[in-house]
Coordinates of C-alpha atoms in Angstrom, one line a residue:
M384 CA -102.4 53.9 9.7
K385 CA -104.2 51.6 11.7
I386 CA -102.9 48.8 13.5
K387 CA -105.3 46.3 11.3
N388 CA -104.2 47.7 8.1
I389 CA -100.2 47.7 9.6
L390 CA -101.0 44.2 10.1
S391 CA -102.8 42.9 7.0
L392 CA -99.5 43.9 4.7
A393 CA -96.9 42.1 5.2
A394 CA -96.6 40.7 8.8
A395 CA -94.2 37.6 8.4
A396 CA -92.1 34.9 10.0
L397 CA -88.3 34.9 9.8
V398 CA -87.0 31.4 9.2
L399 CA -82.8 31.4 8.7
T400 CA -81.3 28.2 9.0
A401 CA -77.8 27.8 9.4
C402 CA -77.3 26.0 5.6
S403 CA -79.8 28.9 4.2
D404 CA -78.7 32.6 2.8
K405 CA -82.2 34.1 2.3
M406 CA -85.5 35.3 4.4
D407 CA -88.4 32.8 3.8
Y408 CA -91.1 35.3 4.2
K409 CA -95.0 33.8 5.1
E410 CA -98.0 36.4 4.4
Y411 CA -100.9 36.1 6.8
S412 CA -104.5 37.7 6.9
V413 CA -104.1 39.4 10.5
Y414 CA -106.8 42.3 11.5
D415 CA -106.4 42.5 14.9
E416 CA -103.9 42.6 18.2
D417 CA -105.3 39.4 19.7
Y418 CA -104.6 37.3 16.4
V419 CA -100.7 38.3 16.5
K420 CA -101.0 38.2 20.3
T421 CA -101.4 34.0 20.1
M422 CA -98.1 33.0 18.1
F423 CA -94.3 33.9 18.7
G424 CA -94.4 34.1 14.6
R425 CA -96.6 36.0 14.2
A426 CA -96.3 38.6 16.7
A427 CA -92.1 38.2 15.3
G428 CA -93.5 38.6 11.9
L429 CA -93.2 42.8 12.7
V430 CA -89.9 43.1 13.4
T431 CA -89.4 41.0 10.5
S432 CA -91.2 43.0 8.0
A433 CA -89.4 46.3 10.1
Y434 CA -86.0 44.6 8.1
N435 CA -87.9 44.0 4.9
D436 CA -86.6 47.8 4.4
L437 CA -82.7 47.8 5.2
D438 CA -81.5 49.4 2.3
Y439 CA -79.5 47.8 -0.3
D440 CA -78.1 49.2 -3.7
F441 CA -78.2 46.6 -6.9
G442 CA -78.9 49.5 -8.9
N443 CA -82.1 51.6 -7.5
Y444 CA -82.1 54.1 -10.1
S445 CA -83.4 51.9 -13.3
G446 CA -79.9 50.0 -13.2
A447 CA -77.8 53.1 -12.4
L448 CA -76.0 53.2 -8.4
L449 CA -75.7 55.5 -6.4
A450 CA -72.1 55.5 -7.2
S451 CA -72.8 57.1 -11.2
A452 CA -74.0 60.4 -8.9
T453 CA -70.5 60.6 -8.1
D454 CA -66.6 60.4 -9.3
E455 CA -66.5 56.7 -9.2
S456 CA -68.8 56.3 -12.1
V457 CA -70.7 56.7 -15.2
Y458 CA -74.5 55.1 -16.1
S459 CA -73.5 53.9 -19.6
H460 CA -77.7 54.8 -20.4
T461 CA -77.9 58.3 -20.4
G462 CA -81.4 59.9 -19.2
N463 CA -81.3 57.7 -16.3
A464 CA -82.8 59.3 -13.1
I465 CA -79.4 59.0 -11.7
E466 CA -78.6 62.4 -13.4
K467 CA -80.9 64.6 -11.2
F468 CA -78.4 64.0 -8.9
Y469 CA -76.1 66.4 -10.6
D470 CA -78.0 68.2 -13.7
G471 CA -80.2 70.5 -11.4
G472 CA -83.3 67.6 -11.9
W473 CA -84.2 67.3 -8.7
S474 CA -86.9 69.1 -6.8
A475 CA -89.4 68.5 -4.4
T476 CA -91.5 67.9 -7.1
S477 CA -89.2 65.5 -9.0
N478 CA -87.7 63.4 -5.7
N479 CA -85.0 61.5 -6.7
D480 CA -85.3 59.4 -3.8
A481 CA -88.7 59.9 -2.3
S482 CA -88.8 56.0 -1.9
L483 CA -85.9 56.0 0.9
W484 CA -88.8 58.3 3.2
T485 CA -91.8 56.3 2.6
K486 CA -89.0 53.0 3.4
C487 CA -88.0 54.2 6.5
W488 CA -90.8 55.4 7.7
R489 CA -92.2 52.3 7.0
G490 CA -89.9 50.8 9.1
I491 CA -90.2 52.9 11.9
S492 CA -93.5 52.3 12.5
Y493 CA -93.2 48.4 12.0
A494 CA -90.5 49.3 15.4
N495 CA -92.9 51.3 17.0
L496 CA -95.7 49.5 16.8
F497 CA -94.0 46.3 18.1
L498 CA -93.0 48.0 20.6
D499 CA -95.8 49.5 21.5
K500 CA -97.9 46.6 21.4
F501 CA -96.5 43.6 21.2
K502 CA -93.4 43.6 23.4
D503 CA -94.2 42.1 26.4
E504 CA -96.0 39.0 25.9
T505 CA -95.7 35.8 27.6
F506 CA -97.6 33.1 25.3
E507 CA -99.1 30.9 28.7
E508 CA -100.7 28.7 26.2
Y509 CA -97.4 27.4 24.6
L510 CA -95.6 26.8 28.0
T511 CA -95.9 23.2 27.5
D512 CA -94.4 23.2 24.4
L513 CA -90.8 21.9 24.6
D514 CA -89.0 24.9 23.0
Y515 CA -91.3 27.4 25.1
K516 CA -88.0 28.8 27.1
Q517 CA -85.6 29.1 23.6
E518 CA -89.1 30.8 21.8
L519 CA -89.4 32.8 24.5
H520 CA -85.8 34.3 24.8
Q521 CA -85.7 35.0 21.0
Y522 CA -89.2 36.6 21.1
Q523 CA -87.7 38.8 24.0
N524 CA -85.2 39.8 22.2
L525 CA -87.3 41.3 19.0
Q526 CA -87.5 44.0 21.3
Y527 CA -83.8 45.1 20.8
E528 CA -84.2 44.4 16.8
A529 CA -86.8 46.4 16.9
R530 CA -84.7 49.1 18.9
F531 CA -81.7 48.7 16.5
L532 CA -83.9 48.9 13.3
R533 CA -85.4 52.1 14.0
A534 CA -82.3 53.8 14.9
Y535 CA -80.9 52.7 12.0
Y536 CA -83.7 54.0 10.0
Y537 CA -83.2 57.2 11.5
F538 CA -80.0 57.3 10.2
L539 CA -81.0 56.5 7.1
L540 CA -83.2 59.4 7.3
V541 CA -80.3 62.0 9.0
R542 CA -77.9 61.4 6.9
S543 CA -79.9 62.7 3.9
F544 CA -82.7 64.8 5.0
G545 CA -81.2 66.0 8.1
G546 CA -83.9 66.6 11.0
V547 CA -86.9 65.0 11.0
P548 CA -90.0 64.5 13.1
L549 CA -88.8 61.7 16.0
I550 CA -91.8 59.7 16.4
T551 CA -91.0 56.9 19.2
K552 CA -94.6 55.4 19.6
N553 CA -97.1 53.8 17.5
M554 CA -99.6 56.9 16.0
E555 CA -102.3 57.2 13.8
A556 CA -101.6 58.2 10.3
D557 CA -103.8 61.1 11.0
E558 CA -101.1 62.2 13.8
A559 CA -97.7 60.6 12.4
N560 CA -97.9 63.6 9.8
V561 CA -98.2 66.7 11.4
Q562 CA -94.9 65.4 13.4
P563 CA -92.7 68.7 13.4
R564 CA -89.4 68.3 12.2
V565 CA -86.2 68.3 15.7
S566 CA -82.8 68.8 14.6
S567 CA -80.6 66.9 13.6
D568 CA -78.3 67.1 17.0
E569 CA -81.2 65.1 18.5
I570 CA -82.0 62.3 15.7
F571 CA -77.8 61.6 15.9
Q572 CA -78.3 61.6 20.3
F573 CA -81.1 59.7 19.9
I574 CA -79.5 57.2 17.4
N575 CA -75.9 57.4 19.8
S576 CA -78.5 57.0 23.3
E577 CA -80.7 53.8 22.0
C578 CA -77.8 52.0 20.8
A579 CA -76.2 52.6 24.4
A580 CA -79.0 50.9 25.9
I581 CA -79.4 47.8 23.8
Q582 CA -75.9 47.5 23.0
D583 CA -75.7 44.7 26.2
E584 CA -79.2 43.4 26.1
I585 CA -79.1 42.5 22.3
V586 CA -77.8 38.9 21.4
K587 CA -74.4 39.2 20.7
D588 CA -74.3 35.6 18.8
Y589 CA -76.9 33.7 17.3
S590 CA -75.3 30.9 16.2
D591 CA -74.0 30.3 19.9
L592 CA -77.1 30.3 21.9
G593 CA -76.4 27.4 24.1
N594 CA -79.6 26.3 25.8
M595 CA -81.3 29.1 24.1
Q596 CA -80.7 28.0 21.1
L597 CA -83.5 26.0 18.9
K598 CA -82.9 23.0 17.4
S599 CA -85.4 23.4 14.2
K600 CA -83.8 26.8 13.5
N601 CA -80.4 29.2 13.7
E602 CA -81.5 33.1 13.0
T603 CA -77.8 34.1 11.5
G604 CA -79.3 36.5 9.7
R605 CA -80.7 39.1 12.2
V606 CA -79.0 41.8 13.7
N607 CA -76.8 41.3 17.1
N608 CA -74.3 43.9 19.3
L609 CA -72.3 44.0 17.1
C610 CA -74.3 45.7 14.4
V611 CA -75.1 48.1 17.4
L612 CA -72.2 49.2 17.8
A613 CA -71.3 49.2 14.4
L614 CA -74.4 52.0 13.8
K615 CA -73.5 53.9 16.6
A616 CA -69.7 53.9 15.2
R617 CA -71.2 55.1 12.0
A618 CA -73.7 57.8 13.3
A619 CA -70.8 59.1 15.5
L620 CA -68.5 60.0 12.8
Y621 CA -71.4 61.4 10.7
Y622 CA -72.2 63.9 13.6
A623 CA -69.1 65.3 13.6
S624 CA -68.5 65.4 10.1
P625 CA -68.7 69.3 8.5
L626 CA -72.0 69.2 7.7
F627 CA -73.6 68.1 10.8
N628 CA -71.0 70.1 12.6
P629 CA -70.5 73.6 11.5
S630 CA -68.8 74.1 14.3
G631 CA -65.8 72.0 14.2
D632 CA -66.7 70.6 17.8
K633 CA -63.5 68.3 18.2
N634 CA -65.3 66.5 21.1
R635 CA -67.1 65.2 18.7
W636 CA -64.6 63.8 16.8
L637 CA -62.7 62.0 19.6
A638 CA -66.6 60.3 20.3
A639 CA -66.3 58.9 17.4
A640 CA -62.5 57.5 17.5
Q641 CA -64.1 56.0 20.9
A642 CA -67.1 54.9 19.3
N643 CA -64.9 52.9 16.3
K644 CA -62.4 51.9 18.7
E645 CA -64.9 50.3 21.0
L646 CA -66.3 47.5 17.8
I647 CA -62.7 47.6 17.1
D648 CA -62.5 45.9 20.0
E649 CA -65.1 43.9 20.3
C650 CA -64.4 42.6 17.0
K651 CA -60.5 41.5 17.6
G652 CA -61.9 39.9 20.8
R653 CA -63.9 37.8 19.1
G654 CA -61.2 36.9 17.1
M655 CA -62.4 39.4 13.5
K656 CA -60.1 40.0 11.3
L657 CA -59.6 41.8 7.8
S658 CA -60.4 38.5 5.5
K659 CA -57.5 37.9 3.4
D660 CA -60.0 37.6 -0.2
Y661 CA -61.2 41.0 -0.5
G662 CA -63.0 40.2 -3.8
S663 CA -64.7 37.7 -2.1
L664 CA -67.0 40.1 0.0
F665 CA -68.9 40.8 -2.7
Q666 CA -69.8 37.3 -4.1
K667 CA -72.8 35.0 -3.6
D668 CA -71.5 33.5 -0.5
N669 CA -70.4 36.8 1.5
W670 CA -73.3 36.3 4.1
Q671 CA -71.5 33.5 5.0
N672 CA -68.1 35.9 6.0
S673 CA -68.1 35.7 9.7
E674 CA -63.8 37.3 9.9
E675 CA -64.6 40.9 8.6
C676 CA -68.7 41.3 7.8
I677 CA -70.3 42.3 10.8
F678 CA -73.9 42.8 8.7
V679 CA -75.0 41.8 5.2
R680 CA -78.3 42.6 3.9
R681 CA -79.6 39.3 2.2
I682 CA -81.7 39.0 -0.2
S683 CA -84.2 36.4 -0.8
S684 CA -84.3 36.4 -4.9
A685 CA -81.5 34.8 -7.2
S686 CA -81.6 37.0 -10.1
N687 CA -79.3 38.1 -12.9
S688 CA -80.4 41.6 -13.1
F689 CA -77.0 43.1 -11.8
E690 CA -75.3 41.4 -14.2
K691 CA -77.6 42.3 -17.4
Y692 CA -77.1 45.8 -16.0
N693 CA -73.3 45.7 -15.7
F694 CA -71.6 43.6 -18.1
P695 CA -69.8 44.5 -20.9
I696 CA -71.5 46.0 -24.0
G697 CA -71.3 43.6 -26.7
L698 CA -72.2 40.6 -24.5
E699 CA -75.7 38.9 -25.2
N700 CA -78.6 40.7 -22.8
A701 CA -75.6 43.5 -21.4
G702 CA -76.0 46.9 -20.0
G703 CA -73.2 48.0 -19.6
G704 CA -74.3 50.1 -17.0
N705 CA -72.5 51.6 -14.1
C706 CA -69.2 52.1 -15.5
P707 CA -65.5 53.0 -12.9
T708 CA -63.8 56.9 -14.2
Q709 CA -60.3 57.2 -14.5
N710 CA -60.8 59.4 -11.0
L711 CA -61.2 56.1 -9.6
V712 CA -58.8 54.5 -11.5
D713 CA -56.3 57.1 -10.6
A714 CA -56.6 56.9 -6.9
Y715 CA -55.0 53.2 -7.1
E716 CA -51.8 53.7 -5.9
M717 CA -48.8 51.6 -7.3
T718 CA -48.2 48.8 -5.1
N719 CA -44.9 50.5 -3.9
G720 CA -47.0 52.8 -2.0
K721 CA -46.5 55.7 -4.1
A722 CA -49.2 57.8 -6.0
I723 CA -49.3 57.7 -9.8
T724 CA -48.6 61.2 -10.1
D725 CA -45.1 61.0 -8.0
P726 CA -42.5 61.2 -10.8
E727 CA -40.8 57.6 -8.7
S728 CA -43.7 56.2 -8.6
G729 CA -42.8 53.9 -11.5
Y730 CA -46.4 54.6 -13.3
D731 CA -45.9 53.8 -17.0
P732 CA -48.9 55.8 -18.9
Q733 CA -48.8 53.6 -21.4
N734 CA -49.0 50.0 -19.6
P735 CA -51.2 52.0 -16.9
Y736 CA -52.1 48.4 -14.8
A737 CA -49.2 46.9 -14.4
G738 CA -48.0 47.3 -10.5
R739 CA -51.0 48.4 -8.9
D740 CA -52.7 48.5 -5.9
A741 CA -54.3 44.7 -6.5
R742 CA -58.2 46.6 -5.5
L743 CA -58.3 47.7 -8.9
A744 CA -58.0 44.7 -10.4
M745 CA -61.0 43.4 -7.8
T746 CA -62.7 46.5 -8.1
V747 CA -62.7 47.4 -12.1
A748 CA -62.6 45.2 -15.7
V749 CA -60.2 47.0 -18.2
N750 CA -59.1 46.8 -21.7
G751 CA -57.6 43.1 -22.1
E752 CA -58.9 41.6 -19.0
Q753 CA -60.5 37.9 -19.3
W754 CA -64.7 38.1 -19.2
P755 CA -64.1 35.2 -18.1
N756 CA -64.2 33.2 -22.1
N757 CA -63.9 36.9 -23.9
T758 CA -61.2 39.5 -24.3
L759 CA -61.9 42.7 -23.4
E760 CA -62.0 45.1 -25.7
T761 CA -62.9 49.0 -24.3
F762 CA -60.9 50.5 -27.2
D763 CA -62.2 52.8 -29.8
G764 CA -64.0 50.6 -32.1
G765 CA -63.3 47.2 -29.8
A766 CA -66.1 44.6 -29.3
N767 CA -67.2 46.1 -25.8
G768 CA -66.4 49.7 -27.0
A769 CA -67.5 52.9 -28.8
P770 CA -69.4 53.9 -30.8
I771 CA -71.6 50.9 -29.8
A772 CA -74.8 51.9 -28.1
Y773 CA -74.1 52.0 -23.9
A774 CA -70.2 51.3 -24.8
T775 CA -68.5 52.3 -21.4
P776 CA -67.8 56.0 -21.6
T777 CA -64.5 55.5 -19.6
G778 CA -63.0 53.0 -20.3
Y779 CA -63.9 50.3 -17.8
Y780 CA -66.6 48.3 -16.9
L781 CA -67.4 47.7 -13.0
K782 CA -66.4 44.0 -11.5
K783 CA -67.6 44.8 -7.5
Y784 CA -70.3 42.7 -6.7
V785 CA -70.8 41.4 -10.6
N786 CA -71.0 37.7 -10.4
K787 CA -69.1 37.4 -14.0
S788 CA -69.9 33.5 -14.1
L789 CA -73.6 34.4 -14.6
T790 CA -75.0 33.8 -18.1
I791 CA -77.1 36.5 -19.3
G792 CA -78.0 35.5 -22.6
A793 CA -81.3 34.1 -23.9
L794 CA -80.5 30.5 -23.8
N795 CA -78.8 29.0 -21.0
A796 CA -79.3 31.8 -18.8
T797 CA -78.7 31.3 -14.6
T798 CA -79.1 33.5 -11.6
E799 CA -77.5 34.0 -8.5
R800 CA -78.4 35.6 -5.1
H801 CA -77.0 38.5 -4.2
H802 CA -76.1 40.0 -0.7
W803 CA -75.1 43.9 0.1
V804 CA -72.6 44.5 2.9
I805 CA -74.1 46.7 5.2
F806 CA -71.2 46.9 7.8
R807 CA -67.8 45.4 7.6
L808 CA -64.8 46.1 9.6
A809 CA -62.2 47.6 7.1
E810 CA -64.7 50.9 7.8
F811 CA -64.5 50.9 11.1
Y812 CA -60.3 51.4 10.7
L813 CA -60.9 54.3 8.8
N814 CA -63.8 55.4 10.3
Y815 CA -61.2 55.1 13.5
A816 CA -58.4 57.0 11.3
E817 CA -60.6 59.6 10.5
A818 CA -62.0 60.2 13.9
M819 CA -58.9 60.2 15.7
F820 CA -57.0 62.5 13.1
N821 CA -59.4 65.1 13.1
Y822 CA -58.9 64.9 16.5
T823 CA -55.9 65.5 17.3
G824 CA -54.8 67.3 13.6
S825 CA -52.0 64.6 12.9
G826 CA -52.3 61.8 11.5
Y827 CA -49.0 60.0 14.1
E828 CA -51.0 61.1 17.2
A829 CA -53.5 59.2 19.1
A830 CA -55.2 61.3 22.0
S831 CA -54.9 59.3 25.9
G832 CA -56.3 56.8 26.3
F833 CA -55.5 55.1 22.9
N834 CA -53.2 53.0 21.8
M835 CA -54.0 53.4 17.5
T836 CA -52.6 55.7 15.8
P837 CA -54.8 57.1 12.9
A838 CA -51.9 56.3 10.5
A839 CA -52.2 52.1 12.7
A840 CA -55.8 51.8 11.6
I841 CA -55.4 52.6 8.4
N842 CA -51.8 50.5 7.5
V843 CA -54.7 47.9 8.9
V844 CA -56.7 48.4 6.0
R845 CA -53.8 48.8 3.7
T846 CA -51.6 45.2 4.8
R847 CA -54.7 43.1 3.5
A848 CA -54.5 45.0 0.1
G849 CA -51.0 44.2 0.0
Q850 CA -50.0 48.2 0.2
P851 CA -46.8 48.9 2.4
A852 CA -47.5 51.2 5.5
M853 CA -48.8 55.3 4.9
A854 CA -45.4 57.1 4.7
T855 CA -44.6 58.5 8.3
D856 CA -43.8 62.3 7.4
L857 CA -47.2 63.7 5.7
S858 CA -48.2 67.3 6.3
A859 CA -51.8 67.0 8.0
A860 CA -53.5 68.3 4.8
A861 CA -51.2 65.3 2.8
F862 CA -52.5 62.8 5.1
A863 CA -56.0 63.5 5.4
E864 CA -55.8 63.6 1.3
R865 CA -54.6 60.3 1.4
L866 CA -57.0 59.2 4.3
Q867 CA -59.8 60.7 2.0
N868 CA -58.4 58.1 -1.3
E869 CA -58.0 55.4 0.8
R870 CA -62.0 55.5 1.6
F871 CA -62.5 56.0 -2.0
V872 CA -61.0 53.1 -3.1
E873 CA -61.4 50.4 0.0
L874 CA -65.5 51.3 -0.2
A875 CA -65.4 51.4 -3.5
F876 CA -68.4 51.0 -5.2
E877 CA -70.1 50.2 -1.3
G878 CA -72.7 53.5 -0.9
H879 CA -70.3 55.7 1.0
R880 CA -68.7 57.7 -1.6
F881 CA -71.5 59.5 -2.1
Y882 CA -72.7 60.9 1.7
D883 CA -68.5 61.1 2.2
L884 CA -68.1 63.8 0.0
R885 CA -71.5 65.6 2.0
R886 CA -70.3 65.3 5.8
W887 CA -67.4 66.4 4.4
K888 CA -69.2 69.2 2.0
L889 CA -66.8 68.7 -0.9
A890 CA -69.1 67.3 -3.0
G891 CA -69.2 70.9 -4.3
D892 CA -65.8 71.1 -5.7
P893 CA -65.4 71.0 -9.3
K894 CA -62.5 68.9 -8.3
Y895 CA -65.3 66.2 -7.9
R896 CA -67.4 67.2 -10.6
T897 CA -64.8 66.8 -13.3
I898 CA -65.4 63.2 -14.5
K899 CA -62.2 61.8 -16.8
S900 CA -62.0 58.5 -18.8
M901 CA -59.3 56.8 -20.5
K902 CA -59.2 56.8 -24.6
I903 CA -57.9 53.6 -25.9
T904 CA -56.3 53.6 -29.3
K905 CA -55.6 50.3 -30.7
T906 CA -52.0 51.1 -33.0
G907 CA -51.2 47.6 -33.4
E908 CA -51.7 43.8 -33.2
D909 CA -51.6 43.8 -28.9
T910 CA -50.6 47.3 -28.9
F911 CA -52.8 50.7 -27.3
N912 CA -52.1 53.6 -27.1
Y913 CA -53.4 55.4 -23.7
Q914 CA -54.8 58.9 -23.2
V915 CA -56.5 60.3 -20.0
V916 CA -59.3 62.6 -21.5
N917 CA -59.6 65.3 -18.0
D918 CA -63.3 66.5 -19.2
T919 CA -65.1 63.2 -20.4
Q920 CA -68.2 65.0 -18.3
T921 CA -68.6 68.0 -16.3
R922 CA -71.7 68.1 -14.1
S923 CA -71.6 71.7 -14.0
Y924 CA -74.8 72.1 -11.8
W925 CA -74.2 72.5 -8.1
D926 CA -76.3 74.1 -5.0
D927 CA -74.8 74.0 -1.7
K928 CA -79.2 73.3 -0.9
M929 CA -78.2 69.6 -2.2
Y930 CA -76.1 68.9 0.7
L931 CA -79.2 67.0 2.0
F932 CA -82.2 65.9 0.2
P933 CA -85.6 67.9 -0.7
I934 CA -88.5 66.3 1.5
A935 CA -91.3 65.4 -1.3
Q936 CA -93.1 67.8 -1.5
S937 CA -96.9 66.3 -1.2
E938 CA -95.4 65.2 2.1
I939 CA -95.6 69.0 3.3
L940 CA -98.8 69.0 2.0
K941 CA -99.9 66.4 3.8
S942 CA -98.6 67.7 6.9
G943 CA -100.7 71.0 7.0
G944 CA -97.2 72.6 6.1
V945 CA -95.8 71.4 9.9
L946 CA -93.9 69.8 8.0
T947 CA -90.7 71.9 6.7
Q948 CA -88.7 72.1 3.7
N949 CA -85.1 71.8 3.6
P950 CA -83.4 75.4 3.2
G951 CA -83.0 75.9 -0.6
W952 CA -85.9 73.6 -2.1

């Protein structure tokens, strides 16, 4: 794509104030390099445009979350595109997520364009401006933001497609389209090297720039060095995982442990810790959380679409939506730390939600709870249950990220901004635990030079939830199962499960494709019978080619065959 065409699409100025939770995008008609080079804001707009395609999932598949392609949830509307991920309808010509490829390459193109054409301007015509030094300081930092964004988009590409073309300079479309793929190893190595190169150069804290702070704005919504360390740490974990590490190279696990420790230590050095209120991490003001949230993708427009998709059927304009599975509910332990399958746990199948891990009540809406002025009736024949069209097929409704205070009815409807957490500290304790466990083979040992065992890292997350510490006598196999279970409950509906099962090469296991539900029957005025149904939805189709996404056939054709398809597609 020619430079003038790229610039005319979405060049924008980013205005992020200390009292605002949105990005204000100002479009320009831009047709040549010289025009862009005349003002700080115009050049900065290219990097802002690269931010625009950062990922989030508030129902990317016509209301369905990626979670509904996993054992986290079932989308209550059949025939949704999410089903292609597990019913065999996914193909190179019926690509379930073609927009991912397009968005990532668009972001990479904006970053490359800025880095090649606009990163070294001095804007000397503004030399006498009072804020010249401050503007120039923040402008000079844009090159590091651009490099981070480019590396981040490459991470999104490699975790879905494996090896892709590695394009690190501005190219015309004809040239870019015929670049061959490089290996996933090369992409991960590029991400690591880029992060290492910029982690000490990029701004640490935009809210504390000292005498370089602009008087007119506080650009807290941009990526900082914690984001760089977070990307390096997450990518290192993926690179060490079985999908991308078929030889089982343990040194990759050690490198992943080191990268995640580096981020944890940096966060602790700044006084960061896990927030006491887990539920608040996914509500409207989460972008302001500086305790645990490392980077939150801000959505500029207010809406109630997510609530319309996911409010319980029976409420006006509600869609039912992404309904948590019994698989997920079963994963939450009792408050005594025992799994519900443990005979000594105290679990009562006829009072199934009593005495459970507090995260369950912050993630899943169950029969009998308030919403907020109605008592949920998810039992058969209830106001929010079957046989009403689109009622929950699992016995549950979603609470995480859902703003229960919004009104979605035709009258007096209210809206609110929703913001997606891309990086938060709890993930990296779990990442560290996984990496160190896979290096040492024990949940209770740390490699030389490390002062935190896998169990200790997991316990940081469990303590915030009010759960007791991990048992101290688990076998390696049992510890691995508990570690994976902790990720399941802590990171539910945050976009991790789909990729975790793939990088572990477990997505083909029938255990994770057999969906369970809770059948609830009313037996009296306030009494119910609860019965787990073990085969609500058996997603019988699986092919190992599905560990990686197909590249759209249109992209293959566009390259004249230079771009090769993933095996099996």
